[in-house]
Tab-separated table of C-alpha atoms in Angstrom:
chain	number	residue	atom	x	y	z
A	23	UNK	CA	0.000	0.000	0.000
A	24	UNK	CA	2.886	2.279	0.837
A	25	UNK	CA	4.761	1.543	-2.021
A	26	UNK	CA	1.977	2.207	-4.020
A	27	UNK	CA	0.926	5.330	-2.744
A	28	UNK	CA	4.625	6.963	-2.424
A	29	UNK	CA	5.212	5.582	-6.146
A	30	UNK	CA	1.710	7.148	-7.157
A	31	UNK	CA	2.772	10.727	-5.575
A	32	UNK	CA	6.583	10.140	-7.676
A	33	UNK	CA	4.080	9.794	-11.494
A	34	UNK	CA	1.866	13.089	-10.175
A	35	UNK	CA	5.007	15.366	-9.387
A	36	UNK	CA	7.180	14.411	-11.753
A	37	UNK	CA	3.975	14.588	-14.533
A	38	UNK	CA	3.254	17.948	-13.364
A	39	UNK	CA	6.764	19.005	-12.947
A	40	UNK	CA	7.112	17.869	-17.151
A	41	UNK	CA	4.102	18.843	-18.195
A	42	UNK	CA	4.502	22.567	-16.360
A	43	UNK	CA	8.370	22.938	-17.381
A	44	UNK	CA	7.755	21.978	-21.167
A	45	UNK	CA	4.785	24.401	-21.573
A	46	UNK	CA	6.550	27.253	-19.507
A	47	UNK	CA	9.858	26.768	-21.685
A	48	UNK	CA	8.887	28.749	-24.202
A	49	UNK	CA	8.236	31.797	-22.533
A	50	UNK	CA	11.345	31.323	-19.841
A	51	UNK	CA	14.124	29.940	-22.518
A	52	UNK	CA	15.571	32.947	-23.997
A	53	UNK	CA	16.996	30.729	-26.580
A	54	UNK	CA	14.257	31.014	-29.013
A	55	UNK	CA	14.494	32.547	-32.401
A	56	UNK	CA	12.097	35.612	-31.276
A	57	UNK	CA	14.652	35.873	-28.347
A	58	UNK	CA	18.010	36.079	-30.252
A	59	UNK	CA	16.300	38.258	-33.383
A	60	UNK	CA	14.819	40.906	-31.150
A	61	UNK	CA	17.485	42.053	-29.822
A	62	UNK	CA	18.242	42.905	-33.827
A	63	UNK	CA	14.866	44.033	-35.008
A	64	UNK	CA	13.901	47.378	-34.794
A	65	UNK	CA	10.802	48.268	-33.036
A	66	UNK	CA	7.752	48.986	-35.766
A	67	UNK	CA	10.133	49.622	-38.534
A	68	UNK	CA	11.447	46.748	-41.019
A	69	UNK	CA	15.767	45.969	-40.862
A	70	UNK	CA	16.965	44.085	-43.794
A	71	UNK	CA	19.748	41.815	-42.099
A	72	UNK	CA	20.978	40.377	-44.981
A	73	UNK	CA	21.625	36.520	-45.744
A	74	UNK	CA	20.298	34.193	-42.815
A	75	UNK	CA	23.016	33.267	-41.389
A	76	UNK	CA	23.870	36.975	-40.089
A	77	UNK	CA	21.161	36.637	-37.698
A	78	UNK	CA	23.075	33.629	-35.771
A	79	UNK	CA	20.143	31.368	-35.641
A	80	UNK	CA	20.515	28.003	-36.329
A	81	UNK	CA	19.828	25.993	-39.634
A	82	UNK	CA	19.793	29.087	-41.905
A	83	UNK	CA	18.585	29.248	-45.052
A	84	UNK	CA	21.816	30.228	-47.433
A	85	UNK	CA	19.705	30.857	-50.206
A	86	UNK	CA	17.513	33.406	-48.200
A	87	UNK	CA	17.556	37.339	-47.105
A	88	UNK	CA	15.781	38.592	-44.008
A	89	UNK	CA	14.000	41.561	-43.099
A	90	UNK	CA	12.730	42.211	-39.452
A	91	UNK	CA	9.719	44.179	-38.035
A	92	UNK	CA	9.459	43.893	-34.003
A	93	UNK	CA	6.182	45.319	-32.950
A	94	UNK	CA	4.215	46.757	-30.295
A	95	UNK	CA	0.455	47.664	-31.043
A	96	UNK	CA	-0.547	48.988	-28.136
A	97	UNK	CA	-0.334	52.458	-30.224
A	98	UNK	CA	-2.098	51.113	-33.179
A	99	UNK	CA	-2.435	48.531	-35.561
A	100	UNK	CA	0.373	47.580	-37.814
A	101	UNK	CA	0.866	47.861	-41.716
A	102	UNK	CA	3.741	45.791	-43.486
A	103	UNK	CA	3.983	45.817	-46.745
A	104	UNK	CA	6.849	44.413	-48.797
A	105	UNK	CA	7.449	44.163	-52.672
A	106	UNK	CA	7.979	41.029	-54.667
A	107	UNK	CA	9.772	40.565	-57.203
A	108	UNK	CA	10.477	37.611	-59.398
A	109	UNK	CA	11.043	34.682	-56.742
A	110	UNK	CA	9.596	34.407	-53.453
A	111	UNK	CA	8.970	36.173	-50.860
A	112	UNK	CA	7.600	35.482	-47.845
A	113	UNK	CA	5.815	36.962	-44.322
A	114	UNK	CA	6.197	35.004	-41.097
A	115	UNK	CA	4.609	35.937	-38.031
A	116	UNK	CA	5.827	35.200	-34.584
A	117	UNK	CA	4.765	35.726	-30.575
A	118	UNK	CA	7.261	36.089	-28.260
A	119	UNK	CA	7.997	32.579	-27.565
A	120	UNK	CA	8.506	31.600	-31.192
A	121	UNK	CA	4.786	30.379	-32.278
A	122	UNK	CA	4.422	30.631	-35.493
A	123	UNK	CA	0.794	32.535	-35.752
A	124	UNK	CA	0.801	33.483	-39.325
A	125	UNK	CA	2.947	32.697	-42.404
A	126	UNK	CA	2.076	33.291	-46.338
A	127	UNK	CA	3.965	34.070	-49.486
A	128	UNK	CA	3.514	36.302	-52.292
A	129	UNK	CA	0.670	34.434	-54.286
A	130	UNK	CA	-1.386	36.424	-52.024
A	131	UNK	CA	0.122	39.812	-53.395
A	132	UNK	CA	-1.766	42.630	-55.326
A	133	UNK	CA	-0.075	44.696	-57.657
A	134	UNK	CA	3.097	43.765	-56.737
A	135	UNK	CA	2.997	44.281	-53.076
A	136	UNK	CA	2.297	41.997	-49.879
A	137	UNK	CA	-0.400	44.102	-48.041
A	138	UNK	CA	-0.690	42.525	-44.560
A	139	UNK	CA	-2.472	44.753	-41.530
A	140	UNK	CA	-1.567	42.964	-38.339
A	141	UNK	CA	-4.076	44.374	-35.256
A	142	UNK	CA	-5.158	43.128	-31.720
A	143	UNK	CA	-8.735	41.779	-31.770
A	144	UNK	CA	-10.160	45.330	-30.636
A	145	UNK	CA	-8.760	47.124	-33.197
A	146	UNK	CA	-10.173	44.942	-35.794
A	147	UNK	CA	-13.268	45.337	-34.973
A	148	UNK	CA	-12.483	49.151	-35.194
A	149	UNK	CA	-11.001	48.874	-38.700
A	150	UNK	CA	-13.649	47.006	-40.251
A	151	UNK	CA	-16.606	49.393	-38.534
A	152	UNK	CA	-14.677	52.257	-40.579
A	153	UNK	CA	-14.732	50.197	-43.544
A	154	UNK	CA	-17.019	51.830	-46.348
A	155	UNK	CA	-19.424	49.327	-47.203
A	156	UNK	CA	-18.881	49.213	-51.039
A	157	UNK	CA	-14.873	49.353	-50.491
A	158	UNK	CA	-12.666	46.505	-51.708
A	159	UNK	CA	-10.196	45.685	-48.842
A	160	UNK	CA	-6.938	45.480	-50.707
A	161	UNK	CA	-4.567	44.181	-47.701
A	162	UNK	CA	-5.014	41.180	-45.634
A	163	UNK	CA	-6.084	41.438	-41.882
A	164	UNK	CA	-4.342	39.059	-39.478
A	165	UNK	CA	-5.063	38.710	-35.552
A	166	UNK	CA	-2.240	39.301	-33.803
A	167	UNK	CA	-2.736	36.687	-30.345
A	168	UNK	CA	-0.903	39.796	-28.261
A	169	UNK	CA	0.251	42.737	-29.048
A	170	UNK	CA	3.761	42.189	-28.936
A	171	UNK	CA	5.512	40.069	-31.519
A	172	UNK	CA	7.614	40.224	-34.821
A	173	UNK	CA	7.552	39.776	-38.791
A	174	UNK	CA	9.910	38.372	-40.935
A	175	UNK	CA	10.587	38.985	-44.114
A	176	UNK	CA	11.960	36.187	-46.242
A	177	UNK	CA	13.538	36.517	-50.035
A	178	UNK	CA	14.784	33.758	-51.824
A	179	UNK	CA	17.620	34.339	-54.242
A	180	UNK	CA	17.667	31.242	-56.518
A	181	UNK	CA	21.409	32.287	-57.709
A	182	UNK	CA	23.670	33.314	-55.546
A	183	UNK	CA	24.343	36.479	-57.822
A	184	UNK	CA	20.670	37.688	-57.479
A	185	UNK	CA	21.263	38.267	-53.830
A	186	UNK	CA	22.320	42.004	-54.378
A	187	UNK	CA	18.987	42.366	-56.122
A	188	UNK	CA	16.839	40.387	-53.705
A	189	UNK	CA	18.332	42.728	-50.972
A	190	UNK	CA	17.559	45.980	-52.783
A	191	UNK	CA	13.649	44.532	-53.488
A	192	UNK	CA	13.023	43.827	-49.531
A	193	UNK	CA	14.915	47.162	-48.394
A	194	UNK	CA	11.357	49.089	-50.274
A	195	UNK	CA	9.757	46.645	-47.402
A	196	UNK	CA	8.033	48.625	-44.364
A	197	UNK	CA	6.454	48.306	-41.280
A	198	UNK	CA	4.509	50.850	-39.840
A	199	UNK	CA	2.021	51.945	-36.917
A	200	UNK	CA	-1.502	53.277	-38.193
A	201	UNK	CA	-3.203	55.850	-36.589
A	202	UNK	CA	-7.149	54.893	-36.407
A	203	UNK	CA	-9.158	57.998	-36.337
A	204	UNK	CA	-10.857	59.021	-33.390
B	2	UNK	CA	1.995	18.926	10.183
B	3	UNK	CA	3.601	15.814	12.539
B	4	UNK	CA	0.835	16.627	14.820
B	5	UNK	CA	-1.695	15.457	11.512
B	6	UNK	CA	0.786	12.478	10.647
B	7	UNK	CA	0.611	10.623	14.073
B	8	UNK	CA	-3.217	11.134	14.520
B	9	UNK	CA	-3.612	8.769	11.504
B	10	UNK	CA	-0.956	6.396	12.342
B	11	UNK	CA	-3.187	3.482	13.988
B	12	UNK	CA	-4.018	2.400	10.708
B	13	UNK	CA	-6.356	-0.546	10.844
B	14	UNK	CA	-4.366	-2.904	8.769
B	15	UNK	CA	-1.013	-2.201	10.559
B	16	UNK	CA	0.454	-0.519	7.236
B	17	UNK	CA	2.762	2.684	8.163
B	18	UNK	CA	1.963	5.700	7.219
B	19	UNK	CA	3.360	8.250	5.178
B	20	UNK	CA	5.646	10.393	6.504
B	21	UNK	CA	6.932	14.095	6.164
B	22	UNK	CA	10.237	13.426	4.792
B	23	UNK	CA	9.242	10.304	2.621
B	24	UNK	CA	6.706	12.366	0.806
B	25	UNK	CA	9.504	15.208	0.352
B	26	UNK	CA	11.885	13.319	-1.232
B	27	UNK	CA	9.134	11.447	-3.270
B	28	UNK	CA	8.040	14.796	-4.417
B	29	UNK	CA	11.549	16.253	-5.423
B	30	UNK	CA	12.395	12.880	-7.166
B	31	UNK	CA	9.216	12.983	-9.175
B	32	UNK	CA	10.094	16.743	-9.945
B	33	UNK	CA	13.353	16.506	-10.755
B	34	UNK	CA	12.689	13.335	-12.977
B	35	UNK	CA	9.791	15.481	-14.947
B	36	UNK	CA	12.021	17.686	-15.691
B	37	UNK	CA	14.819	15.321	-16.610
B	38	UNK	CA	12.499	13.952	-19.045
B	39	UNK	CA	10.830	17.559	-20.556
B	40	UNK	CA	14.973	17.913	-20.967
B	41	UNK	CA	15.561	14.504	-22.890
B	42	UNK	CA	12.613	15.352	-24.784
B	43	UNK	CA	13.371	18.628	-26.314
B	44	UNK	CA	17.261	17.946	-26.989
B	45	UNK	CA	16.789	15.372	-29.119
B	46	UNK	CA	14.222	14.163	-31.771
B	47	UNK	CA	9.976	15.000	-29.841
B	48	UNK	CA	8.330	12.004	-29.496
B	49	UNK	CA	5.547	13.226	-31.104
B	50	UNK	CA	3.878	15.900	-33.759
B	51	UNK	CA	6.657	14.238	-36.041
B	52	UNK	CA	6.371	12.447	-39.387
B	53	UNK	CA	8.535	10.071	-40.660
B	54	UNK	CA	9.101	9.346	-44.015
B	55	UNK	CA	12.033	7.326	-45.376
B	56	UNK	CA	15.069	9.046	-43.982
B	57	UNK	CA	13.264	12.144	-44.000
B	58	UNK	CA	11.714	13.645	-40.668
B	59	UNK	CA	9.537	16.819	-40.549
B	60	UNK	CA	7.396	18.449	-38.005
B	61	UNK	CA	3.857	19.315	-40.529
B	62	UNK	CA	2.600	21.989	-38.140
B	63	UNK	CA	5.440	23.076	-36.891
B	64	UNK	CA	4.377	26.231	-38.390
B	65	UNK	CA	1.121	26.563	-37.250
B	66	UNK	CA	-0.421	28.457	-33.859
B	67	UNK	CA	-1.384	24.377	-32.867
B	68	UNK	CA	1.771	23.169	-32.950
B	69	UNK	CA	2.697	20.298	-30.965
B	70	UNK	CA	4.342	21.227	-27.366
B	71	UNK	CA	7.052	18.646	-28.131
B	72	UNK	CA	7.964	20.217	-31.124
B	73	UNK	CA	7.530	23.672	-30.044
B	74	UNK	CA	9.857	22.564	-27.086
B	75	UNK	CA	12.048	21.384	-29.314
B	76	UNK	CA	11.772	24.738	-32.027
B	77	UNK	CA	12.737	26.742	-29.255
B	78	UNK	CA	15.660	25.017	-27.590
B	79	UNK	CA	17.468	24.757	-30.988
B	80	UNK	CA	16.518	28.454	-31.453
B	81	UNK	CA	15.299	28.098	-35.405
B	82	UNK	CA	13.128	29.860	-37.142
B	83	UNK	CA	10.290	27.307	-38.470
B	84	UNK	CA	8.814	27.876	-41.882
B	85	UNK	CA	5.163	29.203	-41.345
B	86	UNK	CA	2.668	26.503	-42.544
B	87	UNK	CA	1.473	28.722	-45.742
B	88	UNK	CA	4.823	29.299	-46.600
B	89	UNK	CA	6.777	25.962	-46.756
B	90	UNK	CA	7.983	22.698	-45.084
B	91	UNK	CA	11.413	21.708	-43.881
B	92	UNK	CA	12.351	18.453	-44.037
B	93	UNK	CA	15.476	16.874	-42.051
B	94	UNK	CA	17.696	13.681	-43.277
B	95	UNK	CA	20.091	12.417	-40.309
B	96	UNK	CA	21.017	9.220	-41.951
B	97	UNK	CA	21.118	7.508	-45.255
B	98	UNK	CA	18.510	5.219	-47.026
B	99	UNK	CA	20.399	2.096	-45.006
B	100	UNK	CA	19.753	3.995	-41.800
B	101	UNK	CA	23.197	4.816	-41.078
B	102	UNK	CA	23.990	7.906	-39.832
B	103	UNK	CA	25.308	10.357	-42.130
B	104	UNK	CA	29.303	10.542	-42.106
B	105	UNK	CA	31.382	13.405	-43.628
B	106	UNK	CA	33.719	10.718	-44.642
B	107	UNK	CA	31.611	8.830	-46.949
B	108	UNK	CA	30.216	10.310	-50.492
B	109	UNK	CA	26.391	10.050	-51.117
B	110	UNK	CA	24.753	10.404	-53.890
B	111	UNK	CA	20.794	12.000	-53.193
B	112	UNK	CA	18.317	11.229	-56.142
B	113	UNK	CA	14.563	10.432	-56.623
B	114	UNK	CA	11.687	12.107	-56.673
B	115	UNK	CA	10.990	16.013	-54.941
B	116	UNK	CA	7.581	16.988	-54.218
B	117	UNK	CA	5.893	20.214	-56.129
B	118	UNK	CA	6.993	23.401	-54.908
B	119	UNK	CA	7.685	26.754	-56.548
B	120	UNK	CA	11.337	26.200	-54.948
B	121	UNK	CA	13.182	23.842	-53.306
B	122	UNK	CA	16.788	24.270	-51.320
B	123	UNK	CA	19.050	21.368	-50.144
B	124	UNK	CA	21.600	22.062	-47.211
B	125	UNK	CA	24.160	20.181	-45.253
B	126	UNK	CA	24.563	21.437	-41.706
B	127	UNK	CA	26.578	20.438	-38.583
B	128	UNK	CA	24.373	18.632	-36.011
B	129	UNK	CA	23.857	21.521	-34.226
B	130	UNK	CA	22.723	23.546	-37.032
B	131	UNK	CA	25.663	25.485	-37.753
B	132	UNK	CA	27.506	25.705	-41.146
B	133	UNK	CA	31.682	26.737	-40.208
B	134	UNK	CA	32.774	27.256	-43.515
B	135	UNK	CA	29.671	28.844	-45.112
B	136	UNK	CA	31.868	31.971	-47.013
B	137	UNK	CA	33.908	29.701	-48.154
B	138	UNK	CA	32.246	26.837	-49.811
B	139	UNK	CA	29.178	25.721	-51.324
B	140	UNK	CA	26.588	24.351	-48.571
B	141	UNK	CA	23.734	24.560	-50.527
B	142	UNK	CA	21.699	23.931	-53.635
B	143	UNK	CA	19.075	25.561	-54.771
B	144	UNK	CA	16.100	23.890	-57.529
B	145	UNK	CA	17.452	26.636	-60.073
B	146	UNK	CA	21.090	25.857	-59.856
B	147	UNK	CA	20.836	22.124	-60.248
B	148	UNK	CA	22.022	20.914	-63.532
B	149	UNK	CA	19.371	17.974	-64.779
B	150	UNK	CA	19.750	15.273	-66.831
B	151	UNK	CA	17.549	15.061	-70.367
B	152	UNK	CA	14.497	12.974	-69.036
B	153	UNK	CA	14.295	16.189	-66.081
B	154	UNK	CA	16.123	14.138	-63.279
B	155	UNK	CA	18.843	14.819	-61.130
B	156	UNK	CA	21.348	13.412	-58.767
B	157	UNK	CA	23.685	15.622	-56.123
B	158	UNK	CA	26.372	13.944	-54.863
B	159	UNK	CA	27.624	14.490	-51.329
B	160	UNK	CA	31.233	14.622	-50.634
B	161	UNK	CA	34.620	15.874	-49.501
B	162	UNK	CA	36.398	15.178	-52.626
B	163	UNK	CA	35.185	17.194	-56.155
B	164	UNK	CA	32.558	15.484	-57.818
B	165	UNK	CA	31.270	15.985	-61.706
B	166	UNK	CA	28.278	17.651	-62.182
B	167	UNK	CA	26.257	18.265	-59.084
B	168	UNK	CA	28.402	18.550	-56.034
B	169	UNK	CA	27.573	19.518	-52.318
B	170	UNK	CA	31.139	19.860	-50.861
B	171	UNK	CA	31.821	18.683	-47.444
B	172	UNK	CA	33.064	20.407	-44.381
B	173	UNK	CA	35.776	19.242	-41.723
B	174	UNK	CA	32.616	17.963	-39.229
B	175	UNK	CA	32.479	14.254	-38.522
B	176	UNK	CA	28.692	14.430	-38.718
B	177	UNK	CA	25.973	16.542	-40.840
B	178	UNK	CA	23.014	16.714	-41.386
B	179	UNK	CA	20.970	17.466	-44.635
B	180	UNK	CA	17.451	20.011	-44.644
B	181	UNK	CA	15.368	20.082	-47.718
B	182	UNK	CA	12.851	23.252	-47.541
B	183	UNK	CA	9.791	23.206	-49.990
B	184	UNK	CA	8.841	26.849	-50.620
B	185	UNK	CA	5.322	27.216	-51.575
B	186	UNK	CA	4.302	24.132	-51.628
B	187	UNK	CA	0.491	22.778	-51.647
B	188	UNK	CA	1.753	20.085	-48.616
B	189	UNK	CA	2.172	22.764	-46.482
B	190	UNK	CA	-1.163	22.938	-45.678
B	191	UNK	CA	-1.736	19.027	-45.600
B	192	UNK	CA	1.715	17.170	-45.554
B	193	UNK	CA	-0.386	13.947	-44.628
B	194	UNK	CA	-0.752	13.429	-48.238
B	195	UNK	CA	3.230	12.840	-48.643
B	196	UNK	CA	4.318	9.617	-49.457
B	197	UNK	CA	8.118	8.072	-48.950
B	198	UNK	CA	8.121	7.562	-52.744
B	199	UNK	CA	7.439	11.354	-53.455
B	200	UNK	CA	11.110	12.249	-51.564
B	201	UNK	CA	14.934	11.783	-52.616
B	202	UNK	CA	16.499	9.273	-51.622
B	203	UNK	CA	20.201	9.035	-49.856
B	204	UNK	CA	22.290	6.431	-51.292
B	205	UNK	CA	25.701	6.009	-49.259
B	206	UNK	CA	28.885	5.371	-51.791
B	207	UNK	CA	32.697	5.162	-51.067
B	208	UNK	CA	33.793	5.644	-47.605
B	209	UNK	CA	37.239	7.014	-46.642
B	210	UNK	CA	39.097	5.069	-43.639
């Protein structure tokens, strides 16, 4: 019965203790990607870092260039827009912690441009009551989960030579807070 | 606390019962060894939210807001930066089609079949995801710079020495690993429908002693 009971109370703690400790890693790490690129990222503007492998993470892509965007929104939603050219391009959206909340590529581009306006639930809500009810919305509308978080730019250069290029077409990226009016 | 302890002690059936320092050091083992194993299972490959697939692994939401806490765990220990799932899929090789792991002394030659995508990238990296002679050398390949037979296929060969026509060069690392990324591919969103024939395979050739 002892046995039993103390080995019962070992599988509760030590369940709780993984279970506790794997979902809390995340956020207590450090180590994560949002964690070693933040400290590189400008806050609501977009960086072009160059080639992957500048940033220090590991597994970087050689054949990709990065552009950074930390933001805050607690001033106002968030418009990022970034030019494609003839290869891809890419938007990636993380929360502090590294999760992954939004990712898509340049099929979804208009004219030429990646429209994407990033905004806490609340200020959806605000954006779309201004909407004009006849108005085509040009740019995408993503959720952000909280309001602090970052984008990354990818551009793939499928020669190595085109990187120059690639590098010039994400510097006309941008990342900007919106005023909503009053 | 004691006080609580000895009022229960005249158990009926004699058993003893448990006490304040037994339970402390149960609870501290069973702590420490949940956290042993969170540790075990975020350095190495996650036990779960993984697919398997001929020597290739990949995480398919690994990109995604649902991603699995094992992989997540995993994501963030390394300290990559995961594809989002509407933009590609990475796909990891540690060993060859025998199951050997991969050894910078041997030449391989990788071949077969790569699933749709608007671009693919090969890679060879050090275990721990770092590349030490990246200015240097060639690490990668990318779909446009891969020179293809008539019928449209291809084969890279893996090795220190040079190699005709496709050749990944090796670096001095005992070990490495190979990543495949699929950019804009339509298995991002449902990599379930991947099948083991639909990937390259690694095919181990000449070893040096």
């Amino acid at each position: 019965m002892t046995v039993l009971f103390y080995a019962l109370m070992f599988m509760v703690a030590a369940g709780l203790a993984h279970i506790v400790s794997l979902f809390a890693l995340a956020d207590l790490s450090g180590t994560d990607a949002h964690a070693r690129l933040a400290a590189i990222a400008p806050e609501n503007s977009m960086r072009v870092v160059g080639p992957a492998r500048e940033t220090g993470l590991p597994f970087a892509e050689p054949a990709v260039v990065l552009a950074l965007c930390r933001y805050d929104l607690s001033r106002g939603p968030l418009r990022v827009a970034a030019r494609t050219g003839d290869t891809f391009v890419s938007l990636t959206f993380i929360e502090p912690g590294s999760r992954v909340f939004h990712g898509l590529t340049d099929r979804t581009a208009a004219q030429g441009t990646v429209e994407v306006v990033l905004a806490t639930p609340a200020q959806l809500r605000r954006i779309s009551a201004l909407d004009a009810p006849d108005d085509i919305v040009q740019e995408i509308r993503v959720i952000a989960p909280q309001p602090h978080g970052m984008v990354i730019v990818r551009a793939l250069h499928p020669f190595a030579s085109q990187r120059g290029e690639t590098e010039r077409t994400l510097s006309q990226a941008t990342c900007e807070i919106e005023q909503l009016p009053e | 606390m004691h006080g609580t302890t000895r009022a229960i002690r005249p158990a009926v059936d004699g058993s003893p019962v448990p006490h304040l320092i037994a339970t402390l050091i149960t609870l501290l083992s069973g702590i420490i060894a949940g956290l042993s194993i969170t540790w075990l299972t975020v350095v190495g490959t996650p036990p779960t939210g993984m697919v398997r697939l001929g020597v290739w692994a990949f995480a398919p939401r690994v990109g995604a807001s649902d991603v699995d806490p094992y992989v997540r765990g995993a994501t963030v220990v390394r300290g990559d930066l995961p594809l989002g799932i509407g933009e590609g899929l990475a796909l990891t090789a540690q060993s060859d089609s025998m199951g050997d792991p991969l050894d910078a002394r041997c030449a391989y030659g990788l071949s077969g079949a790569i699933p749709s995508a608007r671009y693919w990238t090969l890679a060879r990296y050090a275990p721990d995801g770092t590349v030490a002679d990246a200015t240097t050398r060639r690490h990668a390949f990318t779909s446009s710079e891969i020179v293809r037979a008539h019928d449209g296929t291809f084969e890279i060969t893996i090795a220190r020495t040079v190699q005709p026509g496709n050749w990944l060069p090796l670096g001095d690392e005992s070990r490495f690993v190979l990543m495949l990324r699929l950019y804009d591919t339509p298995l991002s969103a449902s990599a379930t429908t991947l099948r083991e024939t639909d990937l390259p395979t690694i095919s181990r050739r000449a070893c040096q002693p």
